[in-house]
mmCIF file of C-alpha atoms in Angstrom:
data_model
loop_
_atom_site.group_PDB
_atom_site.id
_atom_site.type_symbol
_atom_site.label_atom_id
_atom_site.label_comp_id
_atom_site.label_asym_id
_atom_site.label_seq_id
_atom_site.Cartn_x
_atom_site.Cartn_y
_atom_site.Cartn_z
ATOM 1 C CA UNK A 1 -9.013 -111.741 -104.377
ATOM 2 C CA UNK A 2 -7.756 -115.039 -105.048
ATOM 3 C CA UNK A 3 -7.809 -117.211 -102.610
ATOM 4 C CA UNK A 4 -3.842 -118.526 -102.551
ATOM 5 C CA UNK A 5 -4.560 -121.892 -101.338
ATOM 6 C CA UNK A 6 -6.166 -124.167 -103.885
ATOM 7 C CA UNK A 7 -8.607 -126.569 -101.860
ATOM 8 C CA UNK A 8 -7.581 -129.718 -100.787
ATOM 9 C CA UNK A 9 -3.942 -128.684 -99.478
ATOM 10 C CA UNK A 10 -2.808 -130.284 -96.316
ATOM 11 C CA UNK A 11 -0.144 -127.840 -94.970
ATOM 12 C CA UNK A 12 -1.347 -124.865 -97.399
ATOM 13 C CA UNK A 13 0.931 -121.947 -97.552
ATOM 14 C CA UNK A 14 1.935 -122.848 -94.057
ATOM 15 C CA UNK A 15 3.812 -126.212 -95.888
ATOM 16 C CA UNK A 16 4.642 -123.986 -98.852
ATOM 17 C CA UNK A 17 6.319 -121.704 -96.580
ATOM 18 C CA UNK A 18 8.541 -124.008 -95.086
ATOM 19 C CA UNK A 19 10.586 -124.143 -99.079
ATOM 20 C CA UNK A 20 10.180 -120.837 -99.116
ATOM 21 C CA UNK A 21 11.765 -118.914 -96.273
ATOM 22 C CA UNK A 22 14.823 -118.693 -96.831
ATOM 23 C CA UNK A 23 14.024 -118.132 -101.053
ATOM 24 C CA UNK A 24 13.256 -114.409 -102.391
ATOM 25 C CA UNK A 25 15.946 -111.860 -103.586
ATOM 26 C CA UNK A 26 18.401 -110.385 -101.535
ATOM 27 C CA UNK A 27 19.681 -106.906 -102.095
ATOM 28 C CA UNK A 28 22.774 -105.937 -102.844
ATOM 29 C CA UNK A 29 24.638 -105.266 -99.389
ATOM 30 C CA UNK A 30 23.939 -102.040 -97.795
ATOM 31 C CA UNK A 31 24.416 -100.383 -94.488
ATOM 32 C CA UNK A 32 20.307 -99.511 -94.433
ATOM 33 C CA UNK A 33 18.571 -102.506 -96.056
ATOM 34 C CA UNK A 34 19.381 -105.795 -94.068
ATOM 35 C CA UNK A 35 17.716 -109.497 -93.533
ATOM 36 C CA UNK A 36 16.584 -110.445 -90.128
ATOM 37 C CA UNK A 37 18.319 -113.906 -89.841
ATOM 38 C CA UNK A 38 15.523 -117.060 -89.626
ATOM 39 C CA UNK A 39 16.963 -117.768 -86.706
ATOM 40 C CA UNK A 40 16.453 -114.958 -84.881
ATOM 41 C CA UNK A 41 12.892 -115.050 -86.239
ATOM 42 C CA UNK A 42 12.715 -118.837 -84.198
ATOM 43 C CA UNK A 43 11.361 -120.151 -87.099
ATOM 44 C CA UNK A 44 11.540 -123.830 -87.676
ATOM 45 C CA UNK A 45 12.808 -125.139 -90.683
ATOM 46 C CA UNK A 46 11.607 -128.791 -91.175
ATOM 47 C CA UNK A 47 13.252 -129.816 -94.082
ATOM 48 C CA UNK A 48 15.212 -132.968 -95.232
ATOM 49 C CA UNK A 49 15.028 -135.321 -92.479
ATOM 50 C CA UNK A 50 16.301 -138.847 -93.921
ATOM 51 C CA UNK A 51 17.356 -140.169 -91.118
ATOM 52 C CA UNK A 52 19.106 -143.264 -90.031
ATOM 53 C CA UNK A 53 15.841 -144.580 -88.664
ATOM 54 C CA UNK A 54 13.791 -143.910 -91.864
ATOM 55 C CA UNK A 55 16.621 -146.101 -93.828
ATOM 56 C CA UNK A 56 16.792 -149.146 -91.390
ATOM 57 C CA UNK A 57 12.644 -148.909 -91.254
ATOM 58 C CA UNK A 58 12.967 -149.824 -95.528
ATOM 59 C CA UNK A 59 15.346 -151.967 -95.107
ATOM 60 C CA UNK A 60 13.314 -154.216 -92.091
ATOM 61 C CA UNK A 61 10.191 -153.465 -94.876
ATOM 62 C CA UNK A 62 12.380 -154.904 -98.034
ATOM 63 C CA UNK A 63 13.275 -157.990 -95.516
ATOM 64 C CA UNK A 64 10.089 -158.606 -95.182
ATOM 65 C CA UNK A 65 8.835 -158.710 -98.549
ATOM 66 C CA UNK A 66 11.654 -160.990 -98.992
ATOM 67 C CA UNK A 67 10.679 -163.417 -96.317
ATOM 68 C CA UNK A 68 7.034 -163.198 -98.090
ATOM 69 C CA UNK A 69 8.674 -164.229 -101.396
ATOM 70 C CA UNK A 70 10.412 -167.023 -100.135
ATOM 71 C CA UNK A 71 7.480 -168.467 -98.301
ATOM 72 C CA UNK A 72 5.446 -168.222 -101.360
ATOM 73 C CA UNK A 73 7.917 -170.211 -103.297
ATOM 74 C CA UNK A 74 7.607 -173.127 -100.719
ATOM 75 C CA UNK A 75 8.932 -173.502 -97.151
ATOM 76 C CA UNK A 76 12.012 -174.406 -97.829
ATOM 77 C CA UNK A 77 14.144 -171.039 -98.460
ATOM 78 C CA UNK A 78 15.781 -171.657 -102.577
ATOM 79 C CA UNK A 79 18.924 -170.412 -103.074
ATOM 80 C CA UNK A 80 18.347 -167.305 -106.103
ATOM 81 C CA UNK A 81 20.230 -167.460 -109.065
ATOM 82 C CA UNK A 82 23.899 -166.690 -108.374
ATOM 83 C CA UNK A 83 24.999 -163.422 -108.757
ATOM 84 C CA UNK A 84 28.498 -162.005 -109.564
ATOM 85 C CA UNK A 85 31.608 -163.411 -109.232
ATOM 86 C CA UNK A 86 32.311 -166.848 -108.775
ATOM 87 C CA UNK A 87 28.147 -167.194 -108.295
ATOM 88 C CA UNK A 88 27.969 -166.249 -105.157
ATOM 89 C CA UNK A 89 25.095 -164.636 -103.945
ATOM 90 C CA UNK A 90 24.041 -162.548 -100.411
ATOM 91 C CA UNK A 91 26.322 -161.657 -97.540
ATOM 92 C CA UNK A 92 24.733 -164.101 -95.477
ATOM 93 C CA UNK A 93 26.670 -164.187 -92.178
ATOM 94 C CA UNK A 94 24.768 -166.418 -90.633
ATOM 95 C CA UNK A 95 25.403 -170.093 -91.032
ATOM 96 C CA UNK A 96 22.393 -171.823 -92.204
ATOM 97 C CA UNK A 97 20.790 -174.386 -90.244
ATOM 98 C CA UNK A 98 21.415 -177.848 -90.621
ATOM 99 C CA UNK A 99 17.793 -178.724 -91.006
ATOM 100 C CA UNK A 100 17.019 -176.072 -93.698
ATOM 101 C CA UNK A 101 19.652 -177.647 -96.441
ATOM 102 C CA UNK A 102 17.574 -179.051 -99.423
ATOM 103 C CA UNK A 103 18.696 -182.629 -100.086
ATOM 104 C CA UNK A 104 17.661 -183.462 -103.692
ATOM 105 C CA UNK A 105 15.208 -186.104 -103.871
ATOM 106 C CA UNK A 106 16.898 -189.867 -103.980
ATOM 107 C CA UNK A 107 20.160 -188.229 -103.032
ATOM 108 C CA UNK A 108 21.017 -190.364 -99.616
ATOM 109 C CA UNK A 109 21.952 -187.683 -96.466
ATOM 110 C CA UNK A 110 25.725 -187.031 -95.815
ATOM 111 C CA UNK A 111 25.848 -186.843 -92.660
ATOM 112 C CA UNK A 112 28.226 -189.232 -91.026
ATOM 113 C CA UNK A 113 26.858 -191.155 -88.421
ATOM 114 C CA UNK A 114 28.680 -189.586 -85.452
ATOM 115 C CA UNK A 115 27.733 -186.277 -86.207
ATOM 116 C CA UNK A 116 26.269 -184.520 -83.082
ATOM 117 C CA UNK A 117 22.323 -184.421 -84.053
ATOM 118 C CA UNK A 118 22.147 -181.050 -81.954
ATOM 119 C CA UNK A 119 25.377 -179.616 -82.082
ATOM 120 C CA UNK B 1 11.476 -96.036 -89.107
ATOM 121 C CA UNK B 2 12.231 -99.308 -89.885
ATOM 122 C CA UNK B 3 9.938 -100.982 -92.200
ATOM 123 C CA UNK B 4 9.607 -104.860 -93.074
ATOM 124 C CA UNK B 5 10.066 -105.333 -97.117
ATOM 125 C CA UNK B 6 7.698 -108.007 -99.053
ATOM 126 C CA UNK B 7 8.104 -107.661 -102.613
ATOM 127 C CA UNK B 8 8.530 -105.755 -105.689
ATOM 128 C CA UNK B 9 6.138 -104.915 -107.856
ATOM 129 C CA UNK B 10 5.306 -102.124 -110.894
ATOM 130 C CA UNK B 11 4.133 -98.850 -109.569
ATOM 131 C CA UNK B 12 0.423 -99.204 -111.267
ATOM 132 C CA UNK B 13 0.016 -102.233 -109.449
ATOM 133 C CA UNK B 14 -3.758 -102.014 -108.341
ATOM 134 C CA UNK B 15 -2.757 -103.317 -104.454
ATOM 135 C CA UNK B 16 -4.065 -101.837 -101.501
ATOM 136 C CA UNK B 17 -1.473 -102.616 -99.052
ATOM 137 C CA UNK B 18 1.298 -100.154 -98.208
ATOM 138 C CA UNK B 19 3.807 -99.281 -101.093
ATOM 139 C CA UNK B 20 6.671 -97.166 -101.190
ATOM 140 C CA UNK B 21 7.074 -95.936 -105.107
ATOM 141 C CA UNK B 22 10.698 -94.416 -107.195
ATOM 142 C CA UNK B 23 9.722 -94.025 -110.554
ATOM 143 C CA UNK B 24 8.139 -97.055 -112.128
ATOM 144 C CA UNK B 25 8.924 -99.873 -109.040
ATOM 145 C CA UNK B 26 7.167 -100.088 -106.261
ATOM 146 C CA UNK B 27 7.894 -102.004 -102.406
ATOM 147 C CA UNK B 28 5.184 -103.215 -100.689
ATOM 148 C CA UNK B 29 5.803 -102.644 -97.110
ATOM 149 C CA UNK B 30 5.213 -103.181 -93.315
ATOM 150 C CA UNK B 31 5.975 -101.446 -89.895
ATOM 151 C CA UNK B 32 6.213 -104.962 -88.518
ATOM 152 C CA UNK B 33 9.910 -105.309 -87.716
ATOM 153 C CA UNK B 34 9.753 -108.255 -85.302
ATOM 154 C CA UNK B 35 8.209 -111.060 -87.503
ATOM 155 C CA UNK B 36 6.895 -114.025 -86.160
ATOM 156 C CA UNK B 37 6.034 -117.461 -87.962
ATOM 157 C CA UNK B 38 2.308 -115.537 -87.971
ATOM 158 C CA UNK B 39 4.124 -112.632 -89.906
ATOM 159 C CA UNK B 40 5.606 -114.850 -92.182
ATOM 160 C CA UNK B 41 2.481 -116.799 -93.153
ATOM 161 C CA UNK B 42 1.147 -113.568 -93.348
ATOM 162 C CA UNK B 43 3.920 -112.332 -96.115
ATOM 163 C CA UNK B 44 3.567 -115.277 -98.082
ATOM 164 C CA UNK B 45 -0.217 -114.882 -98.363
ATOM 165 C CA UNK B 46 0.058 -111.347 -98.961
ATOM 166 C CA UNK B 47 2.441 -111.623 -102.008
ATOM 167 C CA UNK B 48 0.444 -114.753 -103.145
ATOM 168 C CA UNK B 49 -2.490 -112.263 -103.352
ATOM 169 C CA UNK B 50 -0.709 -109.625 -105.563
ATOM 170 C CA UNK B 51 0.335 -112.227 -107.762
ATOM 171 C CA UNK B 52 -3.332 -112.509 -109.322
ATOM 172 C CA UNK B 53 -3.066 -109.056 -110.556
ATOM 173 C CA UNK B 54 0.398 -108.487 -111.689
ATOM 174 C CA UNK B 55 4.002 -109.971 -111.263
ATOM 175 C CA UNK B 56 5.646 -110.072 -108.117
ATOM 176 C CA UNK B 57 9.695 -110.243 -106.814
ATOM 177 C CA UNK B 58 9.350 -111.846 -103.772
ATOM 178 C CA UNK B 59 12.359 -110.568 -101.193
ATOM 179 C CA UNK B 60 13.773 -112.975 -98.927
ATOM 180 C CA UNK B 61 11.542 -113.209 -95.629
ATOM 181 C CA UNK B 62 12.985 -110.499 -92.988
ATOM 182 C CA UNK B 63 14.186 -108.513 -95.255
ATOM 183 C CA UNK B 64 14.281 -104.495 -93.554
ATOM 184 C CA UNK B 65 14.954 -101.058 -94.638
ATOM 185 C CA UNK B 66 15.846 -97.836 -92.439
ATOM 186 C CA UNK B 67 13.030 -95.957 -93.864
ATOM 187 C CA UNK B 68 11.292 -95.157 -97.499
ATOM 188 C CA UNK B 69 14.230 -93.072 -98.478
ATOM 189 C CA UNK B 70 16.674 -96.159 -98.411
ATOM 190 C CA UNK B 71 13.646 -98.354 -100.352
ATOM 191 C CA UNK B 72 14.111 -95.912 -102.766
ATOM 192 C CA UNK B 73 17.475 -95.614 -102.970
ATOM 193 C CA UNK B 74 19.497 -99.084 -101.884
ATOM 194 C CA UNK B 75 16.711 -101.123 -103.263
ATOM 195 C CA UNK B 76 15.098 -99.844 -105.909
ATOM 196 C CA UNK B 77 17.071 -97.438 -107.549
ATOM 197 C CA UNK B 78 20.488 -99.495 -107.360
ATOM 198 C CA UNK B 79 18.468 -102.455 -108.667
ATOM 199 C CA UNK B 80 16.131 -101.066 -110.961
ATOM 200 C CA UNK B 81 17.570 -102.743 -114.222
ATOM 201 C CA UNK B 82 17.414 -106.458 -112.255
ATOM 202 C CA UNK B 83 14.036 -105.672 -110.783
ATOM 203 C CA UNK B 84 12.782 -104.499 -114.164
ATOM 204 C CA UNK B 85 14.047 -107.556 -115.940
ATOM 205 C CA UNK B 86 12.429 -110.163 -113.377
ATOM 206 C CA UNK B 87 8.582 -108.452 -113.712
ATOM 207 C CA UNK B 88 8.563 -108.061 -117.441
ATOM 208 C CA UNK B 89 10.007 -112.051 -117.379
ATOM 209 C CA UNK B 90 7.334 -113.048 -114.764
ATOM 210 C CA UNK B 91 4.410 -111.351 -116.440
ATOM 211 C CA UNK B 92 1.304 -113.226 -116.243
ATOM 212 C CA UNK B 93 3.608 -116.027 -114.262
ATOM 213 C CA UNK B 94 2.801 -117.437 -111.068
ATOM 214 C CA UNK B 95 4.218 -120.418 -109.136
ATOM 215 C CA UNK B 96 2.598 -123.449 -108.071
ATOM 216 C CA UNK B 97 3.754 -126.073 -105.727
ATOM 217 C CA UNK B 98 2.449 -129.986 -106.174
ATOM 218 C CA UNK B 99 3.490 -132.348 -103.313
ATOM 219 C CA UNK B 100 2.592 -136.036 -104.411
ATOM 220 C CA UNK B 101 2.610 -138.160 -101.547
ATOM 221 C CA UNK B 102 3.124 -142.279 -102.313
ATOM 222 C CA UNK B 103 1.518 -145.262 -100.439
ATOM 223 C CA UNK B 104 5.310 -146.301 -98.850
ATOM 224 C CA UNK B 105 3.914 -149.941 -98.396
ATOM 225 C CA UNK B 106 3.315 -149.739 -102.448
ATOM 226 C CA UNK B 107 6.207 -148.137 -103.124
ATOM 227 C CA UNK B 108 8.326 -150.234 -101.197
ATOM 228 C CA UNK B 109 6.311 -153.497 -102.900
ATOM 229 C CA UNK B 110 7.240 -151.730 -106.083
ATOM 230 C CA UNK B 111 11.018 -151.368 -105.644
ATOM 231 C CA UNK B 112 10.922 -154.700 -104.455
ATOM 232 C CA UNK B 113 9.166 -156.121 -107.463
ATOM 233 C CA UNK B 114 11.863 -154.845 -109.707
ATOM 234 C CA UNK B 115 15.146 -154.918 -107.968
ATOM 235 C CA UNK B 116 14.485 -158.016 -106.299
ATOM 236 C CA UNK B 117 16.853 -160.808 -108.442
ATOM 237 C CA UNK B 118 19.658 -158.172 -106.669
ATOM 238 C CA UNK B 119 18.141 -158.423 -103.350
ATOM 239 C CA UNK B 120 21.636 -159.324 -101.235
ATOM 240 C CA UNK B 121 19.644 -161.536 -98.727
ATOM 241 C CA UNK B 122 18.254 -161.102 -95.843
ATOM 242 C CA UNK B 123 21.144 -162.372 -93.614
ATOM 243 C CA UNK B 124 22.558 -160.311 -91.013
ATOM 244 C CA UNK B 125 24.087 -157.211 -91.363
ATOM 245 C CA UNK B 126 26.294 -155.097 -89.609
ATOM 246 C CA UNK B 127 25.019 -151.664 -88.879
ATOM 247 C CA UNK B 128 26.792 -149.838 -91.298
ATOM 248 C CA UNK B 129 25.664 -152.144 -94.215
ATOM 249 C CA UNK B 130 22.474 -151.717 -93.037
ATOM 250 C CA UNK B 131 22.473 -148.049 -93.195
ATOM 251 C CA UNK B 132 23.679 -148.481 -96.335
ATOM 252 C CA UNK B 133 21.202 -150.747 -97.800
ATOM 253 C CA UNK B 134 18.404 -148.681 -96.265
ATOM 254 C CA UNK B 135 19.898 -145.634 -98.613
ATOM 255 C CA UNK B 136 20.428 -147.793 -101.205
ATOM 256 C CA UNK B 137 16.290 -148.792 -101.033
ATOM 257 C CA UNK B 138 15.509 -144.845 -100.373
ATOM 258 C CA UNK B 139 17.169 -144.331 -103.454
ATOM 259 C CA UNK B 140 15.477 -146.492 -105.490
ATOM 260 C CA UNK B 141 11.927 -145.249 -104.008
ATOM 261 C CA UNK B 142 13.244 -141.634 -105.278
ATOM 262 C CA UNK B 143 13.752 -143.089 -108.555
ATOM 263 C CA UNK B 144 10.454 -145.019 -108.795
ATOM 264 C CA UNK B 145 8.126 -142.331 -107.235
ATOM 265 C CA UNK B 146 10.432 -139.257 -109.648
ATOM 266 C CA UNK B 147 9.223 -141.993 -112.798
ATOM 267 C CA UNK B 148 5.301 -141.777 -111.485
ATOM 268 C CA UNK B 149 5.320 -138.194 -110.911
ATOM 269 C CA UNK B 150 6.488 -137.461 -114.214
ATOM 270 C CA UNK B 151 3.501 -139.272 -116.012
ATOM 271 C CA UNK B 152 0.948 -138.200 -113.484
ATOM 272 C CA UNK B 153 2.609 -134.557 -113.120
ATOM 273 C CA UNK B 154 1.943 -134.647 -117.143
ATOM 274 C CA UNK B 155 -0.753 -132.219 -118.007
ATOM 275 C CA UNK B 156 0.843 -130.034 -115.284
ATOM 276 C CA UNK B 157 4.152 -129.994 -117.156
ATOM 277 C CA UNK B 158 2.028 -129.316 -120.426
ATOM 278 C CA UNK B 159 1.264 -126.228 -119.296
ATOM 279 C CA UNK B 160 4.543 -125.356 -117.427
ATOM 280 C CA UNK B 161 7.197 -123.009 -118.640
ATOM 281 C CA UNK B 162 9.649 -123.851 -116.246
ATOM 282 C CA UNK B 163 9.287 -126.574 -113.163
ATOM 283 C CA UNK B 164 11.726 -127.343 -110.442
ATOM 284 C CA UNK B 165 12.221 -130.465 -107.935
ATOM 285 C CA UNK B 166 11.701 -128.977 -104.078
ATOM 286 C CA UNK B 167 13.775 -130.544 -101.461
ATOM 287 C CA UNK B 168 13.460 -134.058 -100.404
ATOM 288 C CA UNK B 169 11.290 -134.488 -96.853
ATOM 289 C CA UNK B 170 10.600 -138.180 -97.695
ATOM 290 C CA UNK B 171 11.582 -140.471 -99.907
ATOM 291 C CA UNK B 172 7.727 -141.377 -100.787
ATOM 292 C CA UNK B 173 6.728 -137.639 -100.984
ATOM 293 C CA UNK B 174 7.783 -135.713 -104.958
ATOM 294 C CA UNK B 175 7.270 -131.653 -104.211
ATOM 295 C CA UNK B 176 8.113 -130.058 -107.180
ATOM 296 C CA UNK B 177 7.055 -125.877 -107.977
ATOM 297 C CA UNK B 178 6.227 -125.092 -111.439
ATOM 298 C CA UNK B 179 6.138 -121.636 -113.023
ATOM 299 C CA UNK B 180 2.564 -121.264 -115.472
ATOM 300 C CA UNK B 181 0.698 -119.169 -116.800
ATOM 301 C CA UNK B 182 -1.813 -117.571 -114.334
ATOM 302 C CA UNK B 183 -5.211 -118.627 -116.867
ATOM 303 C CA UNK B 184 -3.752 -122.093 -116.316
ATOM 304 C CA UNK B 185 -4.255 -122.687 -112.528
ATOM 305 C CA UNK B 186 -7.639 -123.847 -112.560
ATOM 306 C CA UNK B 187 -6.141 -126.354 -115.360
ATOM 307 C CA UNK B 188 -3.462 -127.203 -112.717
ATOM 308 C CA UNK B 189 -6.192 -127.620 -109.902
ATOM 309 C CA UNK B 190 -8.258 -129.648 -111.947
ATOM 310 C CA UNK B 191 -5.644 -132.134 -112.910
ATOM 311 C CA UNK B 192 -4.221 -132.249 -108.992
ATOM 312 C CA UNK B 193 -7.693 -133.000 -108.383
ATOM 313 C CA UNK B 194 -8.302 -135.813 -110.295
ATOM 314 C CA UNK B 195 -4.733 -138.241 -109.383
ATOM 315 C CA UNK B 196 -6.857 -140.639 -107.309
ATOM 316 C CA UNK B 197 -4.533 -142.939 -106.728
ATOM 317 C CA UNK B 198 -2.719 -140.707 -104.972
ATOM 318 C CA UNK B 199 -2.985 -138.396 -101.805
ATOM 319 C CA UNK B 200 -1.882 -135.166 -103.935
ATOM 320 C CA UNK B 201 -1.917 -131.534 -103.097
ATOM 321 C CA UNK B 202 -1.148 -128.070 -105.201
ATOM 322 C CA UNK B 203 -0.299 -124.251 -103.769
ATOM 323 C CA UNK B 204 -0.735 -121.473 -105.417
ATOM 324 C CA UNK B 205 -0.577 -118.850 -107.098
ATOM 325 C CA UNK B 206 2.897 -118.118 -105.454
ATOM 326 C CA UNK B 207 5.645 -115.314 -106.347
ATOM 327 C CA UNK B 208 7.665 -117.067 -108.313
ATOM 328 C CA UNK B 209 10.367 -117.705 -105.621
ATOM 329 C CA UNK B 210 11.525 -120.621 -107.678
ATOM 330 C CA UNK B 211 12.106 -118.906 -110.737
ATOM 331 C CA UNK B 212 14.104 -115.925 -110.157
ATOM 332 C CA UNK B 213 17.723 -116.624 -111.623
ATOM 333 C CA UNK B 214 19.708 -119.105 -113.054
ATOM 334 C CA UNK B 215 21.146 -120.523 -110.136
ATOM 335 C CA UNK B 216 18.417 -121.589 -108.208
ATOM 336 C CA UNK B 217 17.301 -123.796 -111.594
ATOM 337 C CA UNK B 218 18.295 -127.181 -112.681
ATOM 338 C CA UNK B 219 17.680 -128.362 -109.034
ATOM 339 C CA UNK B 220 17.249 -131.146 -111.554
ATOM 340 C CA UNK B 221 16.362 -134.837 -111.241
ATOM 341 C CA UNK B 222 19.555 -136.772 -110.635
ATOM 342 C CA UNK B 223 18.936 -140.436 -111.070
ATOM 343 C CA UNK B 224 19.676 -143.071 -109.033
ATOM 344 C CA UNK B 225 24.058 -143.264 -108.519
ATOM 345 C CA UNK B 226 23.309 -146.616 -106.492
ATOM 346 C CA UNK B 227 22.419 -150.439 -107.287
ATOM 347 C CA UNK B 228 22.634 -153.525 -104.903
#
């Protein structure tokens, strides 16, 4: 006999049969031939789970691969190319510190002298 | 009695387990009529044995019949043209499942690499944008790992008559079942084997649960509906 499970399998059929419980024909409807609902059978069906979790876990991972890029490409966070309409870029909501603003080089500072330094 | 139903299969079928014959068709049957998850792994390994020697019609797990005369009659004899057509289709067929399980951290890296010019920021985000952004990147790892599978998945699909995409349990994780010809599975090991780069796994032989009728086909890929 063949052995069903090709070597190497993690789950086996015991994975497989996780797809495949609620596949197979079904006959016709009759009074003497019936299917046992799954449920009955307390069988647990672990199937698609993408959960909210899973998407804010990539997202926190995609940040930061971000934050990588940007310190690679100098302390000093660049602003990317702009995207879209009118250039903008981002929906940063977060108003960006004082001290992080390039200032071109020779360019003298704007800020008027009665500014608060730490606001 | 009441007897537990497994699968359909031609009446010369050189099986050992219990069988309940009308003409040409044969069930193969059980007494067991309260099935546990033990019964069911036991079904499914059952079946995937019979396979090997001649087509199978796998019925749907808990299926039951009120004795061999209603075998005979509500199941074989009312279906005898269907059951017919599925084992001369699935003759020398056998299913095999592949599940090809991605590195996230590369994956993600990868998505990054080529969607990053669109990266919105990384500013703060309400909840519901980040939910949505968090799809949006799941998305694009089902894209990028359904592009990898499909080269490394290559000399499966050489061999393959038919192939389905399973359901989704992770973004990083491709399952798809092909339908092949039986000579072909140690081809099929042999090339699951050898993805290094990789963790990758293959079932089979299997009844060809995948493959039974038009409807359950072209489970097909659908790309990507999302961009940043």
């Amino acid at each position: 006999m063949t052995t069903p499970v090709i070597p190497g399998t993690g789950g086996g059929l015991a994975e497989a049969l996780n797809i495949l419980l609620d596949k197979g024909l079904v006959i016709d409807a009759s009074i003497r031939v019936t299917v046992i609902g799954i449920e009955i059978l307390a069988i647990e069906i672990k199937l698609v789970i993408a959960s909210v979790d899973t998407y804010i876990r990539y997202l926190e991972a995609m940040q930061r691969l971000d934050a990588q890029r940007r310190a690679l490409n100098g302390a000093v966070p660049a602003p990317p190319a702009g995207q879209g309409i009118a250039g903008t870029y981002g929906l940063l909501t977060a108003p960006v510190p004082v001290g992080a603003v390039a200032v071109a080089p020779g360019a003298p500072a704007q800020v008027p002298a009665s500014a608060p330094e730490n606001p | 009695m009441t007897l537990l139903l497994h699968g359909v299969v031609w009446a010369g079928h050189p099986t050992t387990a219990r069988v309940v014959t009308w003409r040409d068709l044969a069930v193969v049957v059980s007494d067991q009529v309260t099935p546990t998850r033990q019964d069911a792994v036991a079904h499914l390994e059952a079946l995937s044995a019979l396979v090997a020697a001649g087509p199978v019609v796998p019925l749907r797990f808990g299926t039951t019949a009120d004795g061999e005369d209603a075998v005979r009659t509500d199941v074989l004899a009312a279906g005898a043209d269907r059951l017919r057509a599925h084992l001369t289709r699935l003759a020398g067929l056998v299913e095999v499942h592949t599940y090809l399980r991605f590195d996230e951290d590369e994956a993600l890296q990868a998505v990054f690499d080529e969607h990053q010019a669109a990266w919105p920021g990384s500013g703060r985000h309400d909840l519901a944008t980040r939910i949505r952004l968090g799809e949006q990147i799941a998305q694009h790892l089902v894209t990028w790992r359904r592009a990898r599978s499909d080269a490394l998945l290559a000399p499966v699909s050489a061999v393959a008559s038919e192939q389905v995409l399973l359901p989704d349990r992770d973004a990083t994780e491709e399952r798809r079942a092909f339908l092949i010809p039986h000579e072909e599975l140690d081809t099929v090991k042999a090339a699951i084997t050898a993805l290094g780069q990789v963790d990758a796994d293959c079932v089979g032989p299997l009844p060809a649960y995948h493959f039974l009728d038009e409807t359950t086909r072209g489970e097909a890929a659908t790309g990507s509906r999302w961009g940043w």
